[in-house]
Coordinates of C-alpha atoms and ligand atoms in Angstrom, one line a residue:
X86 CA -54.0 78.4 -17.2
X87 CA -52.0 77.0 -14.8
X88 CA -48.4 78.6 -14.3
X89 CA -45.1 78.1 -12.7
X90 CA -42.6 81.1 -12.3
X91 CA -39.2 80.5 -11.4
X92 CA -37.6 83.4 -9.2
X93 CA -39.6 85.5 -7.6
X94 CA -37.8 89.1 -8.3
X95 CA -38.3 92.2 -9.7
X96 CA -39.7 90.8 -13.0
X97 CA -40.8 87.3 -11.3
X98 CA -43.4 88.9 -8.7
X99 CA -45.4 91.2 -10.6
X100 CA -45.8 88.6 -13.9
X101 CA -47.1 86.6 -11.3
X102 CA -49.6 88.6 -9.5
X103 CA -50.6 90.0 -13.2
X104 CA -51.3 86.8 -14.2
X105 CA -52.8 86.2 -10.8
X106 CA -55.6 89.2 -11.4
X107 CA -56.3 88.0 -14.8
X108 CA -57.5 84.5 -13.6
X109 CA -54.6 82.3 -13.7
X110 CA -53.7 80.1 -11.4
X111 CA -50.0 80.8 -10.3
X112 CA -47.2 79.7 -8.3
X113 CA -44.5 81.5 -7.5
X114 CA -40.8 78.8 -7.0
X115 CA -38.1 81.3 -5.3
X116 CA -34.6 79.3 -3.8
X117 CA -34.8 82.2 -1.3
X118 CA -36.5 80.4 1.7
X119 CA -37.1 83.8 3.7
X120 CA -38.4 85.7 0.9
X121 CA -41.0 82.7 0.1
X122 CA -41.6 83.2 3.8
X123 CA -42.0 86.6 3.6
X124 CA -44.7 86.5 0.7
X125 CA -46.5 83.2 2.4
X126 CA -46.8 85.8 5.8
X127 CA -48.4 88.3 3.5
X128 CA -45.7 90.5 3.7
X129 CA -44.5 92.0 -0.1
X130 CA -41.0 91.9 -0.8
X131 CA -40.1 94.6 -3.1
X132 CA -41.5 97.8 -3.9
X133 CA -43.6 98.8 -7.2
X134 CA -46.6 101.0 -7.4
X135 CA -50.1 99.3 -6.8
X136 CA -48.7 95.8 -6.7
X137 CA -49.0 95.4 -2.7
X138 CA -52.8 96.0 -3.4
X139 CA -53.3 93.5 -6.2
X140 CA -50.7 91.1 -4.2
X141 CA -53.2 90.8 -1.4
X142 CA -56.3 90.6 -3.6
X143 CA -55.3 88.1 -5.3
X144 CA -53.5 85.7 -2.4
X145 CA -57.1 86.1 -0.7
X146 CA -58.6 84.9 -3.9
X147 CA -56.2 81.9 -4.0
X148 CA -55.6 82.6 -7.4
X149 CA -51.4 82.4 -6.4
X150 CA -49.2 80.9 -3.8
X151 CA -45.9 80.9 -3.1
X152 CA -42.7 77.9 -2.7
X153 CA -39.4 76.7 -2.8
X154 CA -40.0 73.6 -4.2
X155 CA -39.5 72.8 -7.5
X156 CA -42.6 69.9 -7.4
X157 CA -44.7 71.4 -6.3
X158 CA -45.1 74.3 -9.0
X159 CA -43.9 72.4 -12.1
X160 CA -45.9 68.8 -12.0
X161 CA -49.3 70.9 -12.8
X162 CA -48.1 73.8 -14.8
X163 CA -49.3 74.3 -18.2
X164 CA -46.6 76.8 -19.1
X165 CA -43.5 77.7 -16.9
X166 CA -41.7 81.3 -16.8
X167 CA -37.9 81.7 -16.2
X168 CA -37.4 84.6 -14.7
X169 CA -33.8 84.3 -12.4
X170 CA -31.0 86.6 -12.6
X171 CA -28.6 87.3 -15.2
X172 CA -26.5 88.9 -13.8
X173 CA -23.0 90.3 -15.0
X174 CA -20.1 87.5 -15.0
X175 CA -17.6 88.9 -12.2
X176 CA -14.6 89.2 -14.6
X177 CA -15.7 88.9 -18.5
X178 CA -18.7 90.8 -17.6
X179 CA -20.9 88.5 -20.2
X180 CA -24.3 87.1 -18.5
X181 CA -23.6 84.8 -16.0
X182 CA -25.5 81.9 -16.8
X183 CA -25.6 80.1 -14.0
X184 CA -29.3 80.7 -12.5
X185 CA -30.4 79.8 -15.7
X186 CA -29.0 76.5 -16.2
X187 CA -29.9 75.7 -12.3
X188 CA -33.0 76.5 -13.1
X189 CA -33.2 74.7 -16.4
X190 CA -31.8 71.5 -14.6
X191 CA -34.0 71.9 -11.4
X192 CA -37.3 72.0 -13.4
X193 CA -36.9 69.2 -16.0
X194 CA -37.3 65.9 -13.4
X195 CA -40.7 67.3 -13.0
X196 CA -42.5 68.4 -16.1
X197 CA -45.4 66.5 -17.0
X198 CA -47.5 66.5 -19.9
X199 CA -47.1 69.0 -22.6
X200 CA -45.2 72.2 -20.9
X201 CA -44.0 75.6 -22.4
X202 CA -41.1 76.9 -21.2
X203 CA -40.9 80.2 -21.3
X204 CA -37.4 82.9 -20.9
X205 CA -38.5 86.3 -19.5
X206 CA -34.9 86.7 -17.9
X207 CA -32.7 88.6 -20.0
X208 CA -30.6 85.9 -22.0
X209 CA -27.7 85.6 -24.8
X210 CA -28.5 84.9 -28.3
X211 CA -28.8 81.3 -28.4
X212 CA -29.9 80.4 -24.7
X213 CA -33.2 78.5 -25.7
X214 CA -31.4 76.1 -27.4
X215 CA -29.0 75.5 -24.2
X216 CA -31.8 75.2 -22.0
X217 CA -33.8 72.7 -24.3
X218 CA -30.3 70.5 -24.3
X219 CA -30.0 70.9 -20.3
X220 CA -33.7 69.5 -20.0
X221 CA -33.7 67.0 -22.3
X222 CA -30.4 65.4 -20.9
X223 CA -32.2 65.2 -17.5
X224 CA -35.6 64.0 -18.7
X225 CA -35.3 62.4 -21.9
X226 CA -38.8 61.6 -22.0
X227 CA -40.6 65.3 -21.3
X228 CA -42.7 66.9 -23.8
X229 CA -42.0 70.5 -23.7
X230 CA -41.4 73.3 -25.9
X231 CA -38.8 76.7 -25.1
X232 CA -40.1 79.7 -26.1
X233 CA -38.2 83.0 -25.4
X234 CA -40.5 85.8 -23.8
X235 CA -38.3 89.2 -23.2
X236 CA -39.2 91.2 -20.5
X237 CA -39.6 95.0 -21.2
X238 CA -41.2 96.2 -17.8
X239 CA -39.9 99.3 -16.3
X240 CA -38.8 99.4 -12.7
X241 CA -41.1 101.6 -10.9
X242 CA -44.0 100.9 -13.5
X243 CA -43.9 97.4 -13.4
X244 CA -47.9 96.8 -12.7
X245 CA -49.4 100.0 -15.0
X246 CA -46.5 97.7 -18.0
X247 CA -47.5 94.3 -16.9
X248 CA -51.7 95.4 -18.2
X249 CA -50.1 98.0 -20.5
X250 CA -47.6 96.7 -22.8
X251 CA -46.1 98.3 -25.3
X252 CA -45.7 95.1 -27.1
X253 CA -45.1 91.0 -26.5
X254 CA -42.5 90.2 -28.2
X255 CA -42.5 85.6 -28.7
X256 CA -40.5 84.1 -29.6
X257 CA -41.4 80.3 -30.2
X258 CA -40.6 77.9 -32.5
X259 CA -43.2 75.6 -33.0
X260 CA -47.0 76.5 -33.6
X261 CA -48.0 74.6 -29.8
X262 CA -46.0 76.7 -28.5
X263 CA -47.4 79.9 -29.7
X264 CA -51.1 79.2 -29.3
X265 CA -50.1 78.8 -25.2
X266 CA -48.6 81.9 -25.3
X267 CA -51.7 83.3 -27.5
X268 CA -53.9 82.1 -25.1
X269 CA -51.8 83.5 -22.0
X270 CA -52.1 86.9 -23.5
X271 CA -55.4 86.8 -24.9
X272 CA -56.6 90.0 -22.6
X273 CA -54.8 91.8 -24.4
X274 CA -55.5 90.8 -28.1
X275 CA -56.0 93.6 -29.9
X276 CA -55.0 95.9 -27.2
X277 CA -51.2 95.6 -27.8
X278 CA -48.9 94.4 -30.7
X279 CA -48.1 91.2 -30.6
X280 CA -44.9 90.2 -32.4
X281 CA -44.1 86.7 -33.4
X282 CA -40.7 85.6 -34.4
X283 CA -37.9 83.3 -34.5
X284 CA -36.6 82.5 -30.7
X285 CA -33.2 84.0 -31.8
X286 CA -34.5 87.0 -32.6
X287 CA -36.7 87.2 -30.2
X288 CA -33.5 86.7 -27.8
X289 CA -31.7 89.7 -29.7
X290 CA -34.9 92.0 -29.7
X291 CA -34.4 92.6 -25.8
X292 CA -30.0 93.5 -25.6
X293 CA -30.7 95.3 -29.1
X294 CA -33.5 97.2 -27.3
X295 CA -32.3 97.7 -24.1
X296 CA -28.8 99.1 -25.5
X297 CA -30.4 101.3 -28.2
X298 CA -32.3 102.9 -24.8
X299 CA -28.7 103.2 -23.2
X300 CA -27.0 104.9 -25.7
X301 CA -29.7 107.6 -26.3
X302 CA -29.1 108.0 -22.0
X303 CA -25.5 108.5 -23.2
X304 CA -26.0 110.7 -25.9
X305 CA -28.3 113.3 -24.2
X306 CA -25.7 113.4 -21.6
X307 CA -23.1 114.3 -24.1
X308 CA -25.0 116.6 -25.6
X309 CA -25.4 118.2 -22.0
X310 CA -22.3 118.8 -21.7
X311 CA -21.8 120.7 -25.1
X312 CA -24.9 123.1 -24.0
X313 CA -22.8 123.9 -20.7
X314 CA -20.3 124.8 -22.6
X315 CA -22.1 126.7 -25.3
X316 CA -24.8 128.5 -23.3
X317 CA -27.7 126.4 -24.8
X318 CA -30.0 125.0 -22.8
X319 CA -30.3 120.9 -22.8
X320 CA -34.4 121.0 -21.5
X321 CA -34.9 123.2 -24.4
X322 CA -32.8 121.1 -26.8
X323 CA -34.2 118.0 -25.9
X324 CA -37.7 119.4 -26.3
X325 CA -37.0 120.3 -29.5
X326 CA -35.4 117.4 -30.7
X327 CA -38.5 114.9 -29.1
X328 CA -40.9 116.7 -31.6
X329 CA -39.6 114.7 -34.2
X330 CA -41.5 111.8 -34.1
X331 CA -38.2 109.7 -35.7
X332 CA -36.6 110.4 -32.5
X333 CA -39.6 110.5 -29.9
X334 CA -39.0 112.4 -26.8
X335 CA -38.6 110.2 -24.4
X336 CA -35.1 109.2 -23.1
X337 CA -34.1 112.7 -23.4
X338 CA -33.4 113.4 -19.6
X339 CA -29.8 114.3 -19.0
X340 CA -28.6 112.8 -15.7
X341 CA -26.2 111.4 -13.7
X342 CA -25.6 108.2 -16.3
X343 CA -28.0 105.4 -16.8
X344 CA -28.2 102.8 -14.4
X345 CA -30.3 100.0 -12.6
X346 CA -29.9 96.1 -12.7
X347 CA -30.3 96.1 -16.9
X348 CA -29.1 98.6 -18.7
X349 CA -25.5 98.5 -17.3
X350 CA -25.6 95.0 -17.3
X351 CA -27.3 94.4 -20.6
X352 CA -25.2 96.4 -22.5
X353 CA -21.9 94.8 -21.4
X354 CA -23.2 91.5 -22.3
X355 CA -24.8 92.6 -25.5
X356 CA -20.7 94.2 -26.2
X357 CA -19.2 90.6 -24.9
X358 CA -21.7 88.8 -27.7
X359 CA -20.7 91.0 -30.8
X360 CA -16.9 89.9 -29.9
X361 CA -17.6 86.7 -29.8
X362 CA -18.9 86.8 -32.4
X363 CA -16.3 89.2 -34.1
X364 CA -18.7 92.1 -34.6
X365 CA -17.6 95.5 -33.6
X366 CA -20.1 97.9 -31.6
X367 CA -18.7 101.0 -31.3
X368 CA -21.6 103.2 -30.3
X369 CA -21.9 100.4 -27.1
X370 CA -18.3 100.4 -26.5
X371 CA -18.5 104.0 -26.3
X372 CA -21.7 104.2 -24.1
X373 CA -20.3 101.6 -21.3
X374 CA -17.3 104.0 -20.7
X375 CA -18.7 107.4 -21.4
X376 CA -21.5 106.4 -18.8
X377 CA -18.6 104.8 -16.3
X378 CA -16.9 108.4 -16.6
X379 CA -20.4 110.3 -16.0
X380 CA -20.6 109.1 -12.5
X381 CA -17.3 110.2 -11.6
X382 CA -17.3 113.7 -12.8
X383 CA -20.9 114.0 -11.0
X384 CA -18.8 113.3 -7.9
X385 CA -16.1 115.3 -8.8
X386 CA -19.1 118.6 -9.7
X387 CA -20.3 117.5 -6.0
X388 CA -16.6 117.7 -4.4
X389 CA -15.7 120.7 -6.5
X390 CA -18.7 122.8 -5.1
X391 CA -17.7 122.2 -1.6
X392 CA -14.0 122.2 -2.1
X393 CA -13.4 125.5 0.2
X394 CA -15.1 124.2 3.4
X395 CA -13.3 122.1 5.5
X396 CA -15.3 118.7 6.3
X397 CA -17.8 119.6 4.4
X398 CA -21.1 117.9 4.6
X399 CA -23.2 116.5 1.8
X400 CA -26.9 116.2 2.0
X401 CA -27.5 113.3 -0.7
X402 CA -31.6 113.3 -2.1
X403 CA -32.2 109.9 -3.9
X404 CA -30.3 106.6 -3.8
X405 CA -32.3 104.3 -6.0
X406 CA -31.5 104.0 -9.5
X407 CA -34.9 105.7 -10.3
X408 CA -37.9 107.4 -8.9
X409 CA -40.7 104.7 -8.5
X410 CA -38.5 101.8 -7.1
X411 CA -36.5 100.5 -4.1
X412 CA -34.0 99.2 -6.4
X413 CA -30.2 100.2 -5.9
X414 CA -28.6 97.9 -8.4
X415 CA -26.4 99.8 -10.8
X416 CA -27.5 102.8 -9.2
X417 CA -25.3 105.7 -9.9
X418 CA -26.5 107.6 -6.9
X419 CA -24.7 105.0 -5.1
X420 CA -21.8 104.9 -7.4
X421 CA -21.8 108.6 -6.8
X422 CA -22.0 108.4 -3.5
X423 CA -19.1 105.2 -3.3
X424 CA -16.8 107.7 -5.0
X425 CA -17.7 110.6 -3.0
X426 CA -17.0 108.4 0.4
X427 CA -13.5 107.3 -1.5
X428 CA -12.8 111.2 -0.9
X429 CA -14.1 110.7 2.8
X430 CA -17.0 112.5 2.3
X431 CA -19.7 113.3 5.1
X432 CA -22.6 112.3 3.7
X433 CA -26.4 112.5 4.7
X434 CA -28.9 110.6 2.6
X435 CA -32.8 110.2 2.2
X436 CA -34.4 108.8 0.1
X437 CA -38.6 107.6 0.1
X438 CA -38.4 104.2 -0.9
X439 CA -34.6 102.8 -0.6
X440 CA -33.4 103.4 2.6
X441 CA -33.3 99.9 3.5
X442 CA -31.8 98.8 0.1
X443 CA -29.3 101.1 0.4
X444 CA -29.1 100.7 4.0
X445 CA -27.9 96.8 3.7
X446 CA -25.2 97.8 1.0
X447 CA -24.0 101.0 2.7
X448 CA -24.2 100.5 6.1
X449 CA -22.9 102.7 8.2
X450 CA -20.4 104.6 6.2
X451 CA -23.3 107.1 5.6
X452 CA -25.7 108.6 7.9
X453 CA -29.8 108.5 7.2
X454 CA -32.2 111.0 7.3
X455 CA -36.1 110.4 8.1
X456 CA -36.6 113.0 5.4
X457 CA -35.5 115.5 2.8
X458 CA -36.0 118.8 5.2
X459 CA -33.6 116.5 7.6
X460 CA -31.0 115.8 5.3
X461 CA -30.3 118.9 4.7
X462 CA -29.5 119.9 8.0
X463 CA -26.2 122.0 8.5
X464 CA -25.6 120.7 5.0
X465 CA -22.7 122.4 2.7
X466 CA -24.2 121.1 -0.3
X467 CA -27.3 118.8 -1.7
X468 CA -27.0 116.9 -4.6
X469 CA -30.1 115.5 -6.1
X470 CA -29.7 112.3 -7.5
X471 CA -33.0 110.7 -8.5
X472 CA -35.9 112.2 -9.8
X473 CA -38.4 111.6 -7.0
X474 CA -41.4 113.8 -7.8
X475 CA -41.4 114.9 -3.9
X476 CA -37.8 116.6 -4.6
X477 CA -39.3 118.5 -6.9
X478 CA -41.7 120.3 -4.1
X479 CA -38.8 121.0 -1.7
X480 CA -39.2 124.7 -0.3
X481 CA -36.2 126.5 -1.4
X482 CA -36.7 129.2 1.7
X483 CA -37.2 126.5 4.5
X484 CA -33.5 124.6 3.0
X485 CA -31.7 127.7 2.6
X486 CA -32.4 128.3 6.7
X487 CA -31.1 124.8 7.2
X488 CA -28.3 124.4 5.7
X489 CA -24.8 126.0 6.3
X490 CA -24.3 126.8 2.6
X491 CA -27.0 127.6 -0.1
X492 CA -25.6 125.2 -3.0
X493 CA -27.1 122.7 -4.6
X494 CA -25.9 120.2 -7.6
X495 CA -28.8 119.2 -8.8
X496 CA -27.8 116.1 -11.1
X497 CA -32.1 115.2 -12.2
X498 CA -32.8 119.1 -13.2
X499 CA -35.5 119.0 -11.1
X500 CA -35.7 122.4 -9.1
X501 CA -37.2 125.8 -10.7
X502 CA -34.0 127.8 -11.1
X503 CA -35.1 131.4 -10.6
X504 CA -36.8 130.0 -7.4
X505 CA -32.8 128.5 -6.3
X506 CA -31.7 131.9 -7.4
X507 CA -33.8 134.0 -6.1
X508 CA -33.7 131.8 -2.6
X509 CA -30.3 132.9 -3.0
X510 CA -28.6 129.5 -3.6
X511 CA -25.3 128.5 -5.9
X512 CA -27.3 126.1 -8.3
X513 CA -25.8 123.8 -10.9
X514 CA -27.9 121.8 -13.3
X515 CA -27.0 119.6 -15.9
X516 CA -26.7 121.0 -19.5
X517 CA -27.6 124.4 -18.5
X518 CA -24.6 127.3 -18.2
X519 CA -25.7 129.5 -15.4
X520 CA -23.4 132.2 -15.4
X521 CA -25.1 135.2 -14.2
X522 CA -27.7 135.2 -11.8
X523 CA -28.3 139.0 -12.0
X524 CA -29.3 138.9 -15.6
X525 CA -31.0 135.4 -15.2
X526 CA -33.4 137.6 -12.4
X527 CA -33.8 140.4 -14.1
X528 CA -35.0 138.1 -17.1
X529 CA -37.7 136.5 -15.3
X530 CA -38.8 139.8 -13.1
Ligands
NAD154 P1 -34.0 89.5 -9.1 O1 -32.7 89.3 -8.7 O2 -34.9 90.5 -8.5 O3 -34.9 88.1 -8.9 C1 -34.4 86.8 -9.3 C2 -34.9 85.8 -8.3 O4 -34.6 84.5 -8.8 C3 -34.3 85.9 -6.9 O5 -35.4 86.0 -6.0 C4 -33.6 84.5 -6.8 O6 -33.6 84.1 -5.4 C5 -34.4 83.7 -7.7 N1 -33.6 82.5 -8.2 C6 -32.4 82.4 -8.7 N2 -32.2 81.1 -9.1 C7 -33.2 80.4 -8.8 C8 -33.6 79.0 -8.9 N3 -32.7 78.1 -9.5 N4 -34.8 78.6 -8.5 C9 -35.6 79.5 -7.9 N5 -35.4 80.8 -7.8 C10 -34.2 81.2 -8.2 O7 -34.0 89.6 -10.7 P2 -34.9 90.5 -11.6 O8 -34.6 92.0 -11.6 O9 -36.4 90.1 -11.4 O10 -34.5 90.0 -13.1 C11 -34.7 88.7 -13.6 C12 -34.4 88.7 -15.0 O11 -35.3 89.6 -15.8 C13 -33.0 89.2 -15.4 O12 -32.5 88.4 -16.5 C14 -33.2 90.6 -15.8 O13 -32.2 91.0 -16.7 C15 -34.5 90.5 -16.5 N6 -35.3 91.7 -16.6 C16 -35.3 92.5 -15.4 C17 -36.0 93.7 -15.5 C18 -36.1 94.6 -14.3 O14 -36.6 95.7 -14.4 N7 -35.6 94.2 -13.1 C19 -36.7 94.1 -16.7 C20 -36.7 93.2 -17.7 C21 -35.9 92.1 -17.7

């Protein structure tokens, strides 16, 4: 099949090199004229697991190209994918619109033949029938369908989600429509469920999805908090509530708040929806600020820890919004680490993939390291704030001799305890009262 996708992104790049490796022919429309540059010089512009490799493959192959014209992708294209921005709206935090209806507007003059066009950008309830408006007003005469397509990759495991769905959810309202996008994911018929419905819906499914996910984030949180009060312990909690197969036991990992460039902004548009249409959310409502609040008392458990050194310095371990990712969007490492600078905090960061994200939006109000042992240099404190599987491995013995003060805030839970303890470090977790680290030894000797 052969397939145009607008914007060239985070959702964008690997949909296109998937659909690349499974034999389509692609090309991928980006306004950016250095990042089509970029791609057309073989160089990838984001990072995700395994899709440099299949990039390359499949460039070689000539199975997908790259462009920032509009013509050139749409004339030939059997089915075309939106996937630009949707972002928050500066001031009533809704989804801006605006890349859609560009986009909308840009591709009409040049469909030809029979063309679906398909939403995986994260849209409002109701957007397909804008965009089928916006393209018929251009070109009165093109024959097209609007089908709405969610997107439920994750970040970090975009390529293993792009050939492993959990499901496709379609939502098309005509039966042409749906046999292209049968036929676009026939590889995986039978392999993954495949969920026809109305284009509405199908619109809903993602914000109801995506804030159901956000508020479980919120909750655990909460609930970490009541075990440092109470002595339980939220690891052990959480394991025991996952066995339930009702709740599943995934989303269950108290943190520093939820972030990234969809949950924060997906849930404010999904609250900015119900009141327009005079519905109340609560449980959102109450997620959006709880989660706000979250990132500044992980600041405030970073600046409390240090608060009898003067100048203290601050070795910072993870700035993306996840392990797995470049991406600092919404990240509340760098919320955290905005607020802690607001205090005029010295602050030394690492972080594998995102330095140069976070490099362009910090600058230099922060210092870099080339690595974790290096961050923590001289440091009075290290927060860990992503769950990067290589902070897990840090030797306890080789940062306690390079730092000024054995203290750690460690906002993922992702260091052995005893080993902090017994390495002789203050440690604070999340949902875990430490209180005596005599008994807690003698417990595990
Ligand atoms: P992104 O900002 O990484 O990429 C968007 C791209 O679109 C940019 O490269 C931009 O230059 C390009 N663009 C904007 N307007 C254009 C136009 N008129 N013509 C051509 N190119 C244009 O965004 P993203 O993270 O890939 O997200 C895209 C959409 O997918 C959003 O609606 C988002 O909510 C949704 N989504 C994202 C994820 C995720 O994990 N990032 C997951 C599911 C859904």
């Amino acid at each position: 099949m052969k397939v145009a996708i607008i914007g060239t992104g985070y959702v964008g790049l690997p949909t296109g090199v998937g659909l690349a490796e499974l034999g389509n022919e692609v090309t991928c429309i980006d306004r950016d004229p250095q990042k089509i540059a970029a791609l057309n010089s073989g160089k990838i512009t984001l990072y995700e697991d395994g899709l440099e490799e299949l990039f390359h493959k499949n460039t070689a192959a000539g199975r997908i190209k790259f462009t920032t014209s509009m013509k050139e992708g749409i004339e030939t294209a059997d089915l075309v994918i939106i996937a630009v921005g949707t972002p928050p709206h500066p001031v009533t935090k809704e989804a801006d619109m605006k890349y859609i209806h560009a986009a909308a507007t840009e591709l009409a003059e040049y469909l030809q033949g029979y063309t679906v066009v398909a939403t995986k950008s994260t849209v409002p309830v109701g957007t397909g029938d804008d965009i089928e408006a916006l393209i018929s007003k251009k070109n009165p005469f093109a024959d097209f369908d609007v089908v709405s397509l969610p997107e439920f990759l994750r970040e970090g495991f975009a390529v293993y989600d792009f050939f492993h769905p959990d499901r496709i959810v379609v939502g098309a309202n005509t039966e042409k429509a749906r046999n292209v996008i049968k036929e676009l994911y026939q590889p995986f018929a039978g392999k993954t469920n495949m969920l026809f419905v109305k284009r509405r819906s199908s619109e809903t499914i993602k914000y109801a999805s995506n804030a159901f996910l956000a508020i479980k984030i919120h909750y655990i949180n909460e609930m970490a908090d009541f075990c440092e009060k109470t002595g339980a312990d939220i690891t052990e909690v959480a394991q025991g509530m996952g066995l339930d197969t009702r709740i599943g036991n995934r989303f269950l990992n108290p943190g520093p708040g939820y972030g990234g460039s969809c949950f924060p902004k997906d849930t404010m548009a999904m609250s900015y929806m119900a009141r327009q249409n005079d519905v109340e959310m609560t449980l959102i409502n109450a997620a959006i600020a709880g989660n706000t609040k979250r990132k500044q008392q992980m600041a405030e458990r970073i600046l409390n820890a240090v608060k009898d050194i003067p100048n203290p310095k601050i070795a910072v371990l993870g700035l993306a919004f996840k392990d797995g990712t470049d991406d600092c969007r919404e990240s509340p490492a760098m919320d955290i680490v905005y607020n802690l600078l607001e205090h005029k905090a010295d602050i030394t960061a690492y972080d594998p993939k995102a330095m140069g994200t976070a490099c362009r939006l910090l600058g230099d109000k922060i210092s870099y390291a080339d690595d974790m042992y290096a961050c923590l240099k001289d440091a009075d404190v290290l927060a860990i704030l992503t769950e990067w599987g290589e902070f897990k491995s840090l030797d306890l013995t080789r940062a306690g001799l390079l730092m000024r003060h054995k203290n750690i805030v460690d906002c993922r839970n992702l260091l052995n305890i005893e080993s902090a303890l017994a390495n002789g470090f203050k440690y604070q977790g999340i949902g875990k009262k430490i209180e005596n680290k005599e008994k807690l030894l003698r417990e595990v000797a």
